Amino acid sequence: MRHVYIRGLMGGIWLAAAIVCGVSGNFQTAALYVILSGSFLYSAYATWKKRKDGKGDK
């Protein structure tokens, strides 16, 4: 379950970096960070959902 938390944390960090880049006006980098954040957060959510439903390995 630790990897879910780590992926969620990494997604949050990428999202914070996207916000900082967006505020500073670097929109190309912000778009990249939003995509990275989305992939990390989606991966964490999908794994968490699978574990919650009892379909994952223990």
PDB file of C-alpha atoms in Angstrom:
ATOM      1  CA  MET A   1       0.000   0.000   0.000  1.00  0.00           C
ATOM      2  CA  ARG A   2       3.016   2.277   0.395  1.00  0.00           C
ATOM      3  CA  HIS A   3       3.426   2.585  -3.367  1.00  0.00           C
ATOM      4  CA  VAL A   4      -0.082   4.069  -3.583  1.00  0.00           C
ATOM      5  CA  TYR A   5       0.868   6.749  -1.072  1.00  0.00           C
ATOM      6  CA  ILE A   6       4.161   7.429  -2.823  1.00  0.00           C
ATOM      7  CA  ARG A   7       2.437   7.772  -6.205  1.00  0.00           C
ATOM      8  CA  GLY A   8      -0.150  10.078  -4.669  1.00  0.00           C
ATOM      9  CA  LEU A   9       2.560  12.195  -3.077  1.00  0.00           C
ATOM     10  CA  MET A  10       4.508  12.388  -6.321  1.00  0.00           C
ATOM     11  CA  GLY A  11       1.344  13.388  -8.161  1.00  0.00           C
ATOM     12  CA  GLY A  12       0.759  16.139  -5.629  1.00  0.00           C
ATOM     13  CA  ILE A  13       4.314  17.406  -6.033  1.00  0.00           C
ATOM     14  CA  TRP A  14       3.970  17.479  -9.841  1.00  0.00           C
ATOM     15  CA  LEU A  15       0.644  19.299  -9.477  1.00  0.00           C
ATOM     16  CA  ALA A  16       2.231  21.903  -7.196  1.00  0.00           C
ATOM     17  CA  ALA A  17       5.048  22.352  -9.721  1.00  0.00           C
ATOM     18  CA  ALA A  18       2.460  22.825 -12.484  1.00  0.00           C
ATOM     19  CA  ILE A  19       0.728  25.532 -10.465  1.00  0.00           C
ATOM     20  CA  VAL A  20       4.008  27.331  -9.804  1.00  0.00           C
ATOM     21  CA  CYS A  21       4.967  27.171 -13.479  1.00  0.00           C
ATOM     22  CA  GLY A  22       1.527  28.354 -14.525  1.00  0.00           C
ATOM     23  CA  VAL A  23       1.679  31.337 -12.175  1.00  0.00           C
ATOM     24  CA  SER A  24       5.159  32.258 -13.396  1.00  0.00           C
ATOM     25  CA  GLY A  25       3.983  32.127 -17.019  1.00  0.00           C
ATOM     26  CA  ASN A  26       5.800  29.015 -18.207  1.00  0.00           C
ATOM     27  CA  PHE A  27       2.730  27.352 -19.709  1.00  0.00           C
ATOM     28  CA  GLN A  28       4.501  24.679 -21.773  1.00  0.00           C
ATOM     29  CA  THR A  29       6.223  23.266 -18.714  1.00  0.00           C
ATOM     30  CA  ALA A  30       3.032  23.612 -16.692  1.00  0.00           C
ATOM     31  CA  ALA A  31       1.169  21.531 -19.283  1.00  0.00           C
ATOM     32  CA  LEU A  32       3.853  18.836 -19.077  1.00  0.00           C
ATOM     33  CA  TYR A  33       3.638  18.804 -15.290  1.00  0.00           C
ATOM     34  CA  VAL A  34      -0.161  18.541 -15.410  1.00  0.00           C
ATOM     35  CA  ILE A  35       0.159  15.472 -17.639  1.00  0.00           C
ATOM     36  CA  LEU A  36       2.753  13.911 -15.310  1.00  0.00           C
ATOM     37  CA  SER A  37       0.611  14.716 -12.294  1.00  0.00           C
ATOM     38  CA  GLY A  38      -2.440  13.182 -13.903  1.00  0.00           C
ATOM     39  CA  SER A  39      -0.631   9.978 -14.745  1.00  0.00           C
ATOM     40  CA  PHE A  40       0.741   9.583 -11.214  1.00  0.00           C
ATOM     41  CA  LEU A  41      -2.587  10.383  -9.564  1.00  0.00           C
ATOM     42  CA  TYR A  42      -4.552   8.127 -11.919  1.00  0.00           C
ATOM     43  CA  SER A  43      -2.141   5.269 -11.283  1.00  0.00           C
ATOM     44  CA  ALA A  44      -2.433   5.733  -7.526  1.00  0.00           C
ATOM     45  CA  TYR A  45      -6.227   5.891  -7.696  1.00  0.00           C
ATOM     46  CA  ALA A  46      -6.541   2.822  -9.928  1.00  0.00           C
ATOM     47  CA  THR A  47      -4.291   0.771  -7.658  1.00  0.00           C
ATOM     48  CA  TRP A  48      -6.100   1.979  -4.537  1.00  0.00           C
ATOM     49  CA  LYS A  49      -9.478   1.167  -6.076  1.00  0.00           C
ATOM     50  CA  LYS A  50      -8.309  -2.331  -7.063  1.00  0.00           C
ATOM     51  CA  ARG A  51      -7.008  -2.999  -3.558  1.00  0.00           C
ATOM     52  CA  LYS A  52     -10.167  -1.617  -1.975  1.00  0.00           C
ATOM     53  CA  ASP A  53     -12.358  -3.933  -4.036  1.00  0.00           C
ATOM     54  CA  GLY A  54     -10.231  -6.909  -2.967  1.00  0.00           C
ATOM     55  CA  LYS A  55      -8.909  -7.695  -6.419  1.00  0.00           C
ATOM     56  CA  GLY A  56      -5.251  -6.905  -5.744  1.00  0.00           C
ATOM     57  CA  ASP A  57      -2.500  -9.065  -4.317  1.00  0.00           C
ATOM     58  CA  LYS A  58      -1.964  -8.984  -0.598  1.00  0.00           C
TER      59      LYS A  58
END
